[in-house]
Amino acid sequence: MNVTHLECALCGLKHEARRLLNLCRECGKPLLVRYDLDRARQTLTRESMAGRRSDLWRYREVLPVDNDENIVSLGEGWTPLLRARRLGERIGIRKLYIKDESQNPTQSFKARGMTTAVSMAKELGATKLAVPSAGNAAGALAAYAARAGLECFIFMPRDTPRANVVECEQTGAHVTLMDGLITDCGAEIGRRKDAEGWFDVSTLKEPYRVEGKKTLGYELAEQFDWELPDVIIYPTGGGTGLIGMWKAFAEMQDMGWIGTKRPRMVTVQASGCAPIVRAFEERKRFADEFPNAATTASGLRVPKAIGDFLILDALRESGGAAESVTDEELIAATSEIGAAEGVFCAPEGLIVEKSKQTSV
Ligand SMILES: Cc1ncc(COP(=O)(O)O)c(C=O)c1O
Ligand SMILES: [Zn+2]
C-alpha cells in the first residue's frame, strides 16, 4: 500500500517497513509508520468517504497492511459522536461531545489498535503474540488474536478487574496474573519473548497499534465536517490514542484535508498515577516513573509510558494541559455522565469540546 518506512519518533532513524520490528535499534524509542501521502491523497479524498465501509478501515490508504486478506476485523471504529447537551449545561460547556468508544468490539477503543497490530503481525508472519495489560487492551488482543487464529499470551497485574481477565480466557488467551504493575508484566514479556517466540505488542513497543488508534482523529474530523474541535480531553495511560490523533492531524494537513489549526490536547490522569501531569508541570520532556501507582481506573495505571515525550510534545505544541483527578471524582463522574446522557462509561472516558456550531 502506501507505507514507505518506519521512523524513530525520537532520533528520526529510518527502518524498513516490511519486517516485524519493535523499537528503534539505535535509541530504543517508538517507531512510527510513514506513508506516501501524496499517493494516498489521490484516492483518499474527503468526497470519497461517503460510500466507504463503516469501520475504521474506511481510511485504508493511511493504514498499514499490504494484502486485504490479512485484515483482521471485528467491525471496529466509526463510533458515534454524541452531543452531550445536558452534561454540557451542567458543567458550563456549550458544545460538549462524547466519542462513545464502548461501541467498539470488546467495548473499548483498544480494538482500534489491535485490529491494525494483529493484522500486521499476521501479515509479517508472527504466530504468538504477547501483551501486558491492566485493563482493556488484553481483551482486545485476545479477541483479535482469536479472530486471526494466532496464539495469545497475556500478563496482567493480579488485581486487574475480574471482567477483563474472564474476557481474555473466554477468547482463548493464555492469561498469567502477576504480582506488581503493568510495567512488571511488560518486563516479564521482555525477559521471555525471545525464548518463547512471542511478538511483543505492548503499547508503542510495536509500530502498528497507534495506526489504528489514530483513526480516532480521522473520525473526529469527518464527523465534525472537517473542522476539528477546540479541545480534546483524553484519559491517558500509555497515551497511544492521543499520540495517534496528533499524528492523524499532521497527516490530514499534509493531504490538504485540514489547515494548521489544532485542538488543544488535554491529558487527564488519576491522581494516584499521574506521571505525565507531573512531567508537564515540571516542564520535562520525559516523565519519571510514578512511585506507588494506584487507581481504580486500571487502564490508567501506567506509571511509566514509553511514548511520554510524544504525549508531552503534543500537549505543549497544542497549547493544551494536563490535569489529575481523584478516584472519587472519577467515579462520581461516571454516574453523572450516565444519569445525564445515558452513557455507561468506564472511569476512563473521551470528551470533546467545540465552541462553534457544527452540522453534527
Ligand atoms: C477506556 C480506556 N480509556 C483510556 C485508556 C488509556 O489509553 P492509553 O493507554 O492509550 O493512554 C484505557 C487503557 O486501558 C482505557 O481502557
Ligand atoms: Zn531512535
mmCIF file of C-alpha atoms and ligand atoms in Angstrom:
data_model
loop_
_atom_site.group_PDB
_atom_site.id
_atom_site.type_symbol
_atom_site.label_atom_id
_atom_site.label_comp_id
_atom_site.label_asym_id
_atom_site.label_seq_id
_atom_site.Cartn_x
_atom_site.Cartn_y
_atom_site.Cartn_z
ATOM 1 C CA MET A 1 0.000 0.000 0.000
ATOM 2 C CA ASN A 2 1.296 3.472 0.815
ATOM 3 C CA VAL A 3 3.694 2.732 3.663
ATOM 4 C CA THR A 4 7.194 3.922 2.824
ATOM 5 C CA HIS A 5 9.110 3.180 6.022
ATOM 6 C CA LEU A 6 9.138 3.260 9.801
ATOM 7 C CA GLU A 7 10.756 6.217 11.519
ATOM 8 C CA CYS A 8 12.023 6.585 15.069
ATOM 9 C CA ALA A 9 9.868 9.144 16.852
ATOM 10 C CA LEU A 10 12.879 10.500 18.757
ATOM 11 C CA CYS A 11 16.051 10.228 16.663
ATOM 12 C CA GLY A 12 14.400 10.004 13.234
ATOM 13 C CA LEU A 13 16.310 6.900 12.133
ATOM 14 C CA LYS A 14 14.554 5.147 9.255
ATOM 15 C CA HIS A 15 13.721 1.459 9.497
ATOM 16 C CA GLU A 16 12.482 -0.966 6.879
ATOM 17 C CA ALA A 17 8.702 -1.390 6.962
ATOM 18 C CA ARG A 18 8.116 -4.966 5.901
ATOM 19 C CA ARG A 19 9.708 -6.616 8.942
ATOM 20 C CA LEU A 20 8.471 -7.460 12.419
ATOM 21 C CA LEU A 21 10.085 -4.721 14.472
ATOM 22 C CA ASN A 22 9.610 -3.360 17.950
ATOM 23 C CA LEU A 23 11.658 -0.297 18.959
ATOM 24 C CA CYS A 24 14.325 1.889 17.310
ATOM 25 C CA ARG A 25 17.538 -0.097 17.018
ATOM 26 C CA GLU A 26 19.618 2.976 17.927
ATOM 27 C CA CYS A 27 17.801 4.653 20.793
ATOM 28 C CA GLY A 28 15.082 2.211 21.891
ATOM 29 C CA LYS A 29 12.192 4.637 21.373
ATOM 30 C CA PRO A 30 8.926 4.015 19.451
ATOM 31 C CA LEU A 31 8.783 3.659 15.688
ATOM 32 C CA LEU A 32 6.071 5.431 13.712
ATOM 33 C CA VAL A 33 4.711 4.438 10.308
ATOM 34 C CA ARG A 34 5.307 6.874 7.454
ATOM 35 C CA TYR A 35 3.253 6.938 4.263
ATOM 36 C CA ASP A 36 3.485 8.309 0.779
ATOM 37 C CA LEU A 37 0.710 10.806 1.483
ATOM 38 C CA ASP A 38 0.839 12.307 -1.993
ATOM 39 C CA ARG A 39 -0.112 8.924 -3.312
ATOM 40 C CA ALA A 40 -2.688 8.314 -0.560
ATOM 41 C CA ARG A 41 -4.496 11.577 -1.233
ATOM 42 C CA GLN A 42 -5.161 10.656 -4.844
ATOM 43 C CA THR A 43 -7.845 8.182 -3.791
ATOM 44 C CA LEU A 44 -8.425 9.093 -0.144
ATOM 45 C CA THR A 45 -10.391 12.258 -0.693
ATOM 46 C CA ARG A 46 -12.977 13.823 1.576
ATOM 47 C CA GLU A 47 -15.542 13.306 -1.167
ATOM 48 C CA SER A 48 -14.729 9.605 -1.447
ATOM 49 C CA MET A 49 -15.649 8.918 2.165
ATOM 50 C CA ALA A 50 -19.421 8.694 1.721
ATOM 51 C CA GLY A 51 -19.522 5.279 0.103
ATOM 52 C CA ARG A 52 -16.937 3.615 2.284
ATOM 53 C CA ARG A 53 -17.218 0.797 4.818
ATOM 54 C CA SER A 54 -18.469 1.891 8.216
ATOM 55 C CA ASP A 55 -15.479 0.835 10.245
ATOM 56 C CA LEU A 56 -12.018 2.315 10.654
ATOM 57 C CA TRP A 57 -10.732 0.553 7.539
ATOM 58 C CA ARG A 58 -12.564 3.274 5.637
ATOM 59 C CA TYR A 59 -9.220 5.120 5.916
ATOM 60 C CA ARG A 60 -7.493 2.258 4.094
ATOM 61 C CA GLU A 61 -4.902 4.356 2.265
ATOM 62 C CA VAL A 62 -3.375 5.606 5.518
ATOM 63 C CA LEU A 63 -3.405 2.269 7.282
ATOM 64 C CA PRO A 64 -0.726 -0.414 7.086
ATOM 65 C CA VAL A 65 -1.347 -3.980 5.738
ATOM 66 C CA ASP A 66 -0.451 -4.780 2.144
ATOM 67 C CA ASN A 67 -2.886 -7.525 1.394
ATOM 68 C CA ASP A 68 -6.577 -7.014 2.238
ATOM 69 C CA GLU A 69 -6.840 -10.687 3.096
ATOM 70 C CA ASN A 70 -4.663 -10.088 6.146
ATOM 71 C CA ILE A 71 -7.062 -7.558 7.664
ATOM 72 C CA VAL A 72 -8.361 -8.948 10.941
ATOM 73 C CA SER A 73 -11.584 -7.110 11.665
ATOM 74 C CA LEU A 74 -14.496 -7.348 14.072
ATOM 75 C CA GLY A 75 -16.174 -4.152 12.859
ATOM 76 C CA GLU A 76 -14.146 -1.642 14.900
ATOM 77 C CA GLY A 77 -14.240 2.134 14.750
ATOM 78 C CA TRP A 78 -16.703 4.618 13.200
ATOM 79 C CA THR A 79 -18.287 5.008 16.622
ATOM 80 C CA PRO A 80 -20.937 7.608 17.465
ATOM 81 C CA LEU A 81 -20.005 11.134 18.407
ATOM 82 C CA LEU A 82 -22.740 12.028 20.867
ATOM 83 C CA ARG A 83 -23.717 15.586 21.663
ATOM 84 C CA ALA A 84 -23.836 15.808 25.463
ATOM 85 C CA ARG A 85 -26.246 18.723 25.986
ATOM 86 C CA ARG A 86 -27.410 18.012 29.492
ATOM 87 C CA LEU A 87 -23.950 17.259 30.804
ATOM 88 C CA GLY A 88 -22.559 20.288 28.975
ATOM 89 C CA GLU A 89 -25.162 22.562 30.553
ATOM 90 C CA ARG A 90 -24.391 21.197 33.974
ATOM 91 C CA ILE A 91 -20.669 21.831 33.719
ATOM 92 C CA GLY A 92 -20.868 25.032 31.684
ATOM 93 C CA ILE A 93 -19.661 23.842 28.291
ATOM 94 C CA ARG A 94 -21.910 24.848 25.438
ATOM 95 C CA LYS A 95 -20.867 22.196 22.940
ATOM 96 C CA LEU A 96 -19.756 19.046 24.607
ATOM 97 C CA TYR A 97 -19.454 15.708 22.818
ATOM 98 C CA ILE A 98 -18.680 12.183 23.900
ATOM 99 C CA LYS A 99 -16.943 9.871 21.492
ATOM 100 C CA ASP A 100 -18.633 6.649 22.528
ATOM 101 C CA GLU A 101 -15.857 4.152 22.195
ATOM 102 C CA SER A 102 -17.697 1.491 24.172
ATOM 103 C CA GLN A 103 -19.462 0.602 20.938
ATOM 104 C CA ASN A 104 -16.275 -0.969 19.604
ATOM 105 C CA PRO A 105 -15.766 -4.744 19.608
ATOM 106 C CA THR A 106 -14.630 -5.744 23.122
ATOM 107 C CA GLN A 107 -16.247 -2.487 24.333
ATOM 108 C CA SER A 108 -13.277 -0.172 24.186
ATOM 109 C CA PHE A 109 -11.084 1.795 21.803
ATOM 110 C CA LYS A 110 -8.333 -0.759 22.360
ATOM 111 C CA ALA A 111 -9.976 -2.620 19.475
ATOM 112 C CA ARG A 112 -8.778 0.126 17.139
ATOM 113 C CA GLY A 113 -5.155 -0.529 17.976
ATOM 114 C CA MET A 114 -5.451 -4.279 17.943
ATOM 115 C CA THR A 115 -7.094 -4.572 14.539
ATOM 116 C CA THR A 116 -4.043 -2.949 12.938
ATOM 117 C CA ALA A 117 -1.435 -4.574 15.206
ATOM 118 C CA VAL A 118 -2.813 -8.082 14.787
ATOM 119 C CA SER A 119 -3.359 -7.656 11.051
ATOM 120 C CA MET A 120 0.258 -6.582 10.637
ATOM 121 C CA ALA A 121 1.579 -9.311 12.931
ATOM 122 C CA LYS A 122 -0.290 -11.842 10.826
ATOM 123 C CA GLU A 123 0.907 -10.333 7.571
ATOM 124 C CA LEU A 124 4.524 -10.305 8.725
ATOM 125 C CA GLY A 125 4.443 -13.875 9.994
ATOM 126 C CA ALA A 126 4.136 -13.713 13.791
ATOM 127 C CA THR A 127 2.386 -16.710 15.330
ATOM 128 C CA LYS A 128 2.425 -15.911 19.059
ATOM 129 C CA LEU A 129 1.504 -12.509 20.424
ATOM 130 C CA ALA A 130 2.158 -11.253 23.940
ATOM 131 C CA VAL A 131 0.953 -8.186 25.795
ATOM 132 C CA PRO A 132 0.989 -6.726 29.290
ATOM 133 C CA SER A 133 -2.290 -5.058 30.234
ATOM 134 C CA ALA A 134 -4.011 -3.734 33.286
ATOM 135 C CA GLY A 135 -7.314 -3.175 31.532
ATOM 136 C CA ASN A 136 -8.999 -3.347 28.152
ATOM 137 C CA ALA A 137 -6.028 -3.914 25.845
ATOM 138 C CA ALA A 138 -5.762 -7.551 26.865
ATOM 139 C CA GLY A 139 -9.355 -8.387 25.979
ATOM 140 C CA ALA A 140 -8.978 -6.645 22.647
ATOM 141 C CA LEU A 141 -5.775 -8.500 21.792
ATOM 142 C CA ALA A 142 -7.276 -11.824 22.854
ATOM 143 C CA ALA A 143 -10.284 -11.284 20.597
ATOM 144 C CA TYR A 144 -8.295 -10.178 17.554
ATOM 145 C CA ALA A 145 -5.714 -12.939 18.008
ATOM 146 C CA ALA A 146 -8.553 -15.475 18.150
ATOM 147 C CA ARG A 147 -10.067 -13.947 15.032
ATOM 148 C CA ALA A 148 -6.689 -14.237 13.281
ATOM 149 C CA GLY A 149 -6.028 -17.788 14.522
ATOM 150 C CA LEU A 150 -2.893 -16.675 16.389
ATOM 151 C CA GLU A 151 -1.830 -17.674 19.880
ATOM 152 C CA CYS A 152 -2.055 -15.002 22.553
ATOM 153 C CA PHE A 153 -0.182 -14.634 25.858
ATOM 154 C CA ILE A 154 -1.416 -12.079 28.338
ATOM 155 C CA PHE A 155 0.254 -10.823 31.505
ATOM 156 C CA MET A 156 -1.913 -8.855 33.910
ATOM 157 C CA PRO A 157 -1.475 -7.492 37.404
ATOM 158 C CA ARG A 158 -3.206 -9.837 39.844
ATOM 159 C CA ASP A 159 -5.661 -7.103 40.878
ATOM 160 C CA THR A 160 -6.896 -6.401 37.329
ATOM 161 C CA PRO A 161 -10.730 -6.261 37.296
ATOM 162 C CA ARG A 162 -12.128 -9.773 37.008
ATOM 163 C CA ALA A 163 -14.211 -8.919 33.937
ATOM 164 C CA ASN A 164 -11.046 -8.110 31.973
ATOM 165 C CA VAL A 165 -9.482 -11.446 32.936
ATOM 166 C CA VAL A 166 -12.578 -13.514 32.098
ATOM 167 C CA GLU A 167 -12.888 -11.828 28.697
ATOM 168 C CA CYS A 168 -9.365 -12.967 27.784
ATOM 169 C CA GLU A 169 -9.882 -16.506 28.996
ATOM 170 C CA GLN A 170 -13.146 -16.806 27.088
ATOM 171 C CA THR A 171 -11.473 -15.761 23.855
ATOM 172 C CA GLY A 172 -8.799 -18.409 24.194
ATOM 173 C CA ALA A 173 -5.794 -16.472 25.508
ATOM 174 C CA HIS A 174 -3.196 -17.830 27.917
ATOM 175 C CA VAL A 175 -3.509 -15.498 30.904
ATOM 176 C CA THR A 176 -0.830 -15.100 33.581
ATOM 177 C CA LEU A 177 -1.629 -12.978 36.639
ATOM 178 C CA MET A 178 1.389 -11.352 38.244
ATOM 179 C CA ASP A 179 2.152 -9.524 41.445
ATOM 180 C CA GLY A 180 3.041 -5.949 40.517
ATOM 181 C CA LEU A 181 2.054 -3.396 37.890
ATOM 182 C CA ILE A 182 1.786 -3.324 34.095
ATOM 183 C CA THR A 183 5.466 -2.363 33.936
ATOM 184 C CA ASP A 184 6.386 -5.597 35.782
ATOM 185 C CA CYS A 185 4.222 -7.571 33.347
ATOM 186 C CA GLY A 186 5.967 -5.862 30.431
ATOM 187 C CA ALA A 187 9.374 -6.689 31.888
ATOM 188 C CA GLU A 188 8.401 -10.370 32.185
ATOM 189 C CA ILE A 189 7.454 -10.447 28.498
ATOM 190 C CA GLY A 190 10.737 -8.724 27.644
ATOM 191 C CA ARG A 191 12.691 -11.403 29.521
ATOM 192 C CA ARG A 192 10.918 -14.365 27.951
ATOM 193 C CA LYS A 193 9.878 -13.326 24.467
ATOM 194 C CA ASP A 194 12.943 -14.485 22.542
ATOM 195 C CA ALA A 195 12.983 -17.938 24.086
ATOM 196 C CA GLU A 196 9.212 -18.327 23.692
ATOM 197 C CA GLY A 197 8.947 -16.889 20.180
ATOM 198 C CA TRP A 198 6.456 -14.198 21.227
ATOM 199 C CA PHE A 199 5.967 -10.961 19.315
ATOM 200 C CA ASP A 200 5.586 -8.152 21.865
ATOM 201 C CA VAL A 201 2.536 -5.983 21.098
ATOM 202 C CA SER A 202 2.890 -3.662 24.106
ATOM 203 C CA THR A 203 1.640 -0.111 23.558
ATOM 204 C CA LEU A 204 4.099 1.764 21.328
ATOM 205 C CA LYS A 205 6.631 -1.056 21.543
ATOM 206 C CA GLU A 206 5.396 -2.103 18.122
ATOM 207 C CA PRO A 207 4.537 0.445 15.417
ATOM 208 C CA TYR A 208 1.001 -0.507 14.430
ATOM 209 C CA ARG A 209 -1.356 -0.121 17.398
ATOM 210 C CA VAL A 210 -1.006 3.632 17.140
ATOM 211 C CA GLU A 211 -2.060 3.419 13.475
ATOM 212 C CA GLY A 212 -5.444 2.031 14.443
ATOM 213 C CA LYS A 213 -5.820 4.491 17.296
ATOM 214 C CA LYS A 214 -5.066 7.424 15.023
ATOM 215 C CA THR A 215 -8.352 6.791 13.220
ATOM 216 C CA LEU A 216 -9.998 8.500 16.200
ATOM 217 C CA GLY A 217 -8.503 11.695 14.774
ATOM 218 C CA TYR A 218 -9.710 10.989 11.233
ATOM 219 C CA GLU A 219 -13.184 10.166 12.539
ATOM 220 C CA LEU A 220 -13.447 13.289 14.645
ATOM 221 C CA ALA A 221 -12.514 15.385 11.600
ATOM 222 C CA GLU A 222 -15.018 13.608 9.400
ATOM 223 C CA GLN A 223 -17.819 13.638 11.978
ATOM 224 C CA PHE A 224 -17.265 17.345 12.646
ATOM 225 C CA ASP A 225 -17.392 18.027 8.909
ATOM 226 C CA TRP A 226 -13.630 18.589 8.589
ATOM 227 C CA GLU A 227 -13.374 21.178 11.304
ATOM 228 C CA LEU A 228 -11.554 19.856 14.331
ATOM 229 C CA PRO A 229 -12.865 20.529 17.843
ATOM 230 C CA ASP A 230 -11.280 23.184 20.027
ATOM 231 C CA VAL A 231 -10.358 20.861 22.843
ATOM 232 C CA ILE A 232 -9.906 17.102 23.159
ATOM 233 C CA ILE A 233 -9.809 15.641 26.629
ATOM 234 C CA TYR A 234 -8.043 12.315 26.663
ATOM 235 C CA PRO A 235 -7.764 9.965 29.638
ATOM 236 C CA THR A 236 -4.120 8.991 29.414
ATOM 237 C CA GLY A 237 -2.344 5.787 30.314
ATOM 238 C CA GLY A 238 0.206 4.836 27.663
ATOM 239 C CA GLY A 239 -1.100 7.711 25.548
ATOM 240 C CA THR A 240 -1.465 5.863 22.241
ATOM 241 C CA GLY A 241 -4.798 7.442 21.344
ATOM 242 C CA LEU A 242 -3.569 10.966 21.969
ATOM 243 C CA ILE A 243 -0.341 10.345 20.077
ATOM 244 C CA GLY A 244 -2.351 8.716 17.304
ATOM 245 C CA MET A 245 -4.785 11.626 16.966
ATOM 246 C CA TRP A 246 -1.909 14.079 16.856
ATOM 247 C CA LYS A 247 -0.283 12.023 14.096
ATOM 248 C CA ALA A 248 -3.591 11.870 12.206
ATOM 249 C CA PHE A 249 -3.922 15.663 12.273
ATOM 250 C CA ALA A 250 -0.449 16.067 10.758
ATOM 251 C CA GLU A 251 -1.244 13.516 8.055
ATOM 252 C CA MET A 252 -4.569 15.188 7.270
ATOM 253 C CA GLN A 253 -2.837 18.529 6.939
ATOM 254 C CA ASP A 254 -0.231 17.007 4.597
ATOM 255 C CA MET A 255 -3.056 15.654 2.463
ATOM 256 C CA GLY A 256 -4.740 19.046 2.371
ATOM 257 C CA TRP A 257 -7.803 17.958 4.363
ATOM 258 C CA ILE A 258 -7.391 20.420 7.190
ATOM 259 C CA GLY A 259 -5.396 23.563 7.908
ATOM 260 C CA THR A 260 -2.902 24.289 10.662
ATOM 261 C CA LYS A 261 -5.447 24.762 13.442
ATOM 262 C CA ARG A 262 -5.231 22.069 16.076
ATOM 263 C CA PRO A 263 -7.381 21.205 19.067
ATOM 264 C CA ARG A 264 -5.865 21.864 22.466
ATOM 265 C CA MET A 265 -4.940 18.407 23.659
ATOM 266 C CA VAL A 266 -5.631 17.710 27.313
ATOM 267 C CA THR A 267 -4.357 14.727 29.262
ATOM 268 C CA VAL A 268 -6.296 13.579 32.291
ATOM 269 C CA GLN A 269 -4.768 11.105 34.708
ATOM 270 C CA ALA A 270 -5.744 9.683 38.066
ATOM 271 C CA SER A 271 -4.020 11.488 40.910
ATOM 272 C CA GLY A 272 -2.708 8.122 42.147
ATOM 273 C CA CYS A 273 -0.848 7.622 38.861
ATOM 274 C CA ALA A 274 -0.090 10.891 37.103
ATOM 275 C CA PRO A 275 3.429 10.743 35.613
ATOM 276 C CA ILE A 276 2.508 12.819 32.553
ATOM 277 C CA VAL A 277 0.763 15.506 34.611
ATOM 278 C CA ARG A 278 3.805 15.748 36.855
ATOM 279 C CA ALA A 279 6.247 15.992 33.926
ATOM 280 C CA PHE A 280 4.030 18.588 32.235
ATOM 281 C CA GLU A 281 4.003 20.705 35.374
ATOM 282 C CA GLU A 282 7.752 20.301 35.842
ATOM 283 C CA ARG A 283 8.337 21.220 32.176
ATOM 284 C CA LYS A 284 10.169 17.969 31.485
ATOM 285 C CA ARG A 285 10.201 16.260 28.104
ATOM 286 C CA PHE A 286 10.392 12.764 29.601
ATOM 287 C CA ALA A 287 8.358 11.598 32.583
ATOM 288 C CA ASP A 288 9.824 9.920 35.645
ATOM 289 C CA GLU A 289 8.276 6.668 36.788
ATOM 290 C CA PHE A 290 5.370 7.427 39.130
ATOM 291 C CA PRO A 291 6.008 5.790 42.506
ATOM 292 C CA ASN A 292 3.388 3.527 44.158
ATOM 293 C CA ALA A 293 0.939 3.918 41.281
ATOM 294 C CA ALA A 294 -2.641 3.230 42.372
ATOM 295 C CA THR A 295 -6.074 3.981 40.873
ATOM 296 C CA THR A 296 -9.352 2.151 40.275
ATOM 297 C CA ALA A 297 -9.201 3.275 36.642
ATOM 298 C CA SER A 298 -6.982 0.299 35.947
ATOM 299 C CA GLY A 299 -6.345 1.222 32.303
ATOM 300 C CA LEU A 300 -4.791 4.466 33.503
ATOM 301 C CA ARG A 301 -2.412 2.763 35.901
ATOM 302 C CA VAL A 302 0.667 3.175 33.722
ATOM 303 C CA PRO A 303 3.484 4.527 35.891
ATOM 304 C CA LYS A 304 5.948 4.861 33.004
ATOM 305 C CA ALA A 305 4.949 5.326 29.368
ATOM 306 C CA ILE A 306 7.478 4.763 26.604
ATOM 307 C CA GLY A 307 5.737 7.407 24.471
ATOM 308 C CA ASP A 308 5.884 10.010 27.272
ATOM 309 C CA PHE A 309 7.755 12.576 25.164
ATOM 310 C CA LEU A 310 5.243 12.241 22.318
ATOM 311 C CA ILE A 311 2.342 12.916 24.660
ATOM 312 C CA LEU A 312 4.129 15.862 26.274
ATOM 313 C CA ASP A 313 5.176 17.319 22.903
ATOM 314 C CA ALA A 314 1.555 17.207 21.673
ATOM 315 C CA LEU A 315 0.211 18.797 24.855
ATOM 316 C CA ARG A 316 2.707 21.649 24.596
ATOM 317 C CA GLU A 317 2.536 22.222 20.845
ATOM 318 C CA SER A 318 -1.247 22.389 21.040
ATOM 319 C CA GLY A 319 -1.333 24.772 23.979
ATOM 320 C CA GLY A 320 -3.052 22.035 25.939
ATOM 321 C CA ALA A 321 -2.974 20.976 29.548
ATOM 322 C CA ALA A 322 -2.562 18.048 31.916
ATOM 323 C CA GLU A 323 -4.800 17.543 34.913
ATOM 324 C CA SER A 324 -5.197 14.894 37.546
ATOM 325 C CA VAL A 325 -8.419 13.884 39.281
ATOM 326 C CA THR A 326 -9.022 11.728 42.317
ATOM 327 C CA ASP A 327 -10.628 8.310 42.116
ATOM 328 C CA GLU A 328 -13.639 9.721 43.965
ATOM 329 C CA GLU A 329 -14.046 12.336 41.234
ATOM 330 C CA LEU A 330 -13.650 9.712 38.506
ATOM 331 C CA ILE A 331 -16.313 7.506 39.998
ATOM 332 C CA ALA A 332 -18.673 10.412 40.648
ATOM 333 C CA ALA A 333 -18.223 11.465 37.007
ATOM 334 C CA THR A 334 -19.210 8.047 35.639
ATOM 335 C CA SER A 335 -22.604 8.186 37.384
ATOM 336 C CA GLU A 336 -23.045 11.857 36.475
ATOM 337 C CA ILE A 337 -22.389 11.107 32.787
ATOM 338 C CA GLY A 338 -24.591 8.020 32.965
ATOM 339 C CA ALA A 339 -27.508 9.841 34.534
ATOM 340 C CA ALA A 340 -27.203 12.917 32.297
ATOM 341 C CA GLU A 341 -26.569 11.225 28.966
ATOM 342 C CA GLY A 342 -27.365 7.518 29.199
ATOM 343 C CA VAL A 343 -23.752 6.602 28.550
ATOM 344 C CA PHE A 344 -22.481 3.930 30.922
ATOM 345 C CA CYS A 345 -18.782 4.687 30.855
ATOM 346 C CA ALA A 346 -15.654 3.344 32.469
ATOM 347 C CA PRO A 347 -13.782 5.556 34.948
ATOM 348 C CA GLU A 348 -11.636 6.349 31.880
ATOM 349 C CA GLY A 349 -13.514 8.326 29.014
ATOM 350 C CA LEU A 350 -13.112 10.575 25.924
ATOM 351 C CA ILE A 351 -14.707 14.021 25.743
ATOM 352 C CA VAL A 352 -14.573 16.688 23.084
ATOM 353 C CA GLU A 353 -15.434 20.368 23.298
ATOM 354 C CA LYS A 354 -16.482 22.562 20.369
ATOM 355 C CA SER A 355 -17.051 26.268 20.601
ATOM 356 C CA LYS A 356 -18.591 26.813 17.176
ATOM 357 C CA GLN A 357 -21.816 25.489 15.732
ATOM 358 C CA THR A 358 -21.277 22.383 13.635
ATOM 359 C CA SER A 359 -23.571 20.427 11.414
ATOM 360 C CA VAL A 360 -23.174 17.303 13.543
HETATM 361 C C1 LIG B 1 -11.377 3.072 28.444
HETATM 362 C C2 LIG B 1 -9.933 3.482 28.410
HETATM 363 N N1 LIG B 1 -9.634 4.783 28.244
HETATM 364 C C3 LIG B 1 -8.342 5.190 28.212
HETATM 365 C C4 LIG B 1 -7.289 4.316 28.383
HETATM 366 C C5 LIG B 1 -5.885 4.826 28.288
HETATM 367 O O1 LIG B 1 -5.402 4.604 26.995
HETATM 368 P P1 LIG B 1 -3.879 4.842 26.579
HETATM 369 O O2 LIG B 1 -3.092 3.754 27.225
HETATM 370 O O3 LIG B 1 -3.860 4.774 25.089
HETATM 371 O O4 LIG B 1 -3.491 6.165 27.077
HETATM 372 C C6 LIG B 1 -7.563 2.967 28.575
HETATM 373 C C7 LIG B 1 -6.478 1.994 28.756
HETATM 374 O O5 LIG B 1 -6.663 0.858 29.121
HETATM 375 C C8 LIG B 1 -8.910 2.529 28.577
HETATM 376 O O6 LIG B 1 -9.211 1.239 28.732
HETATM 377 ZN ZN ZN B 2 15.805 6.277 17.598
#
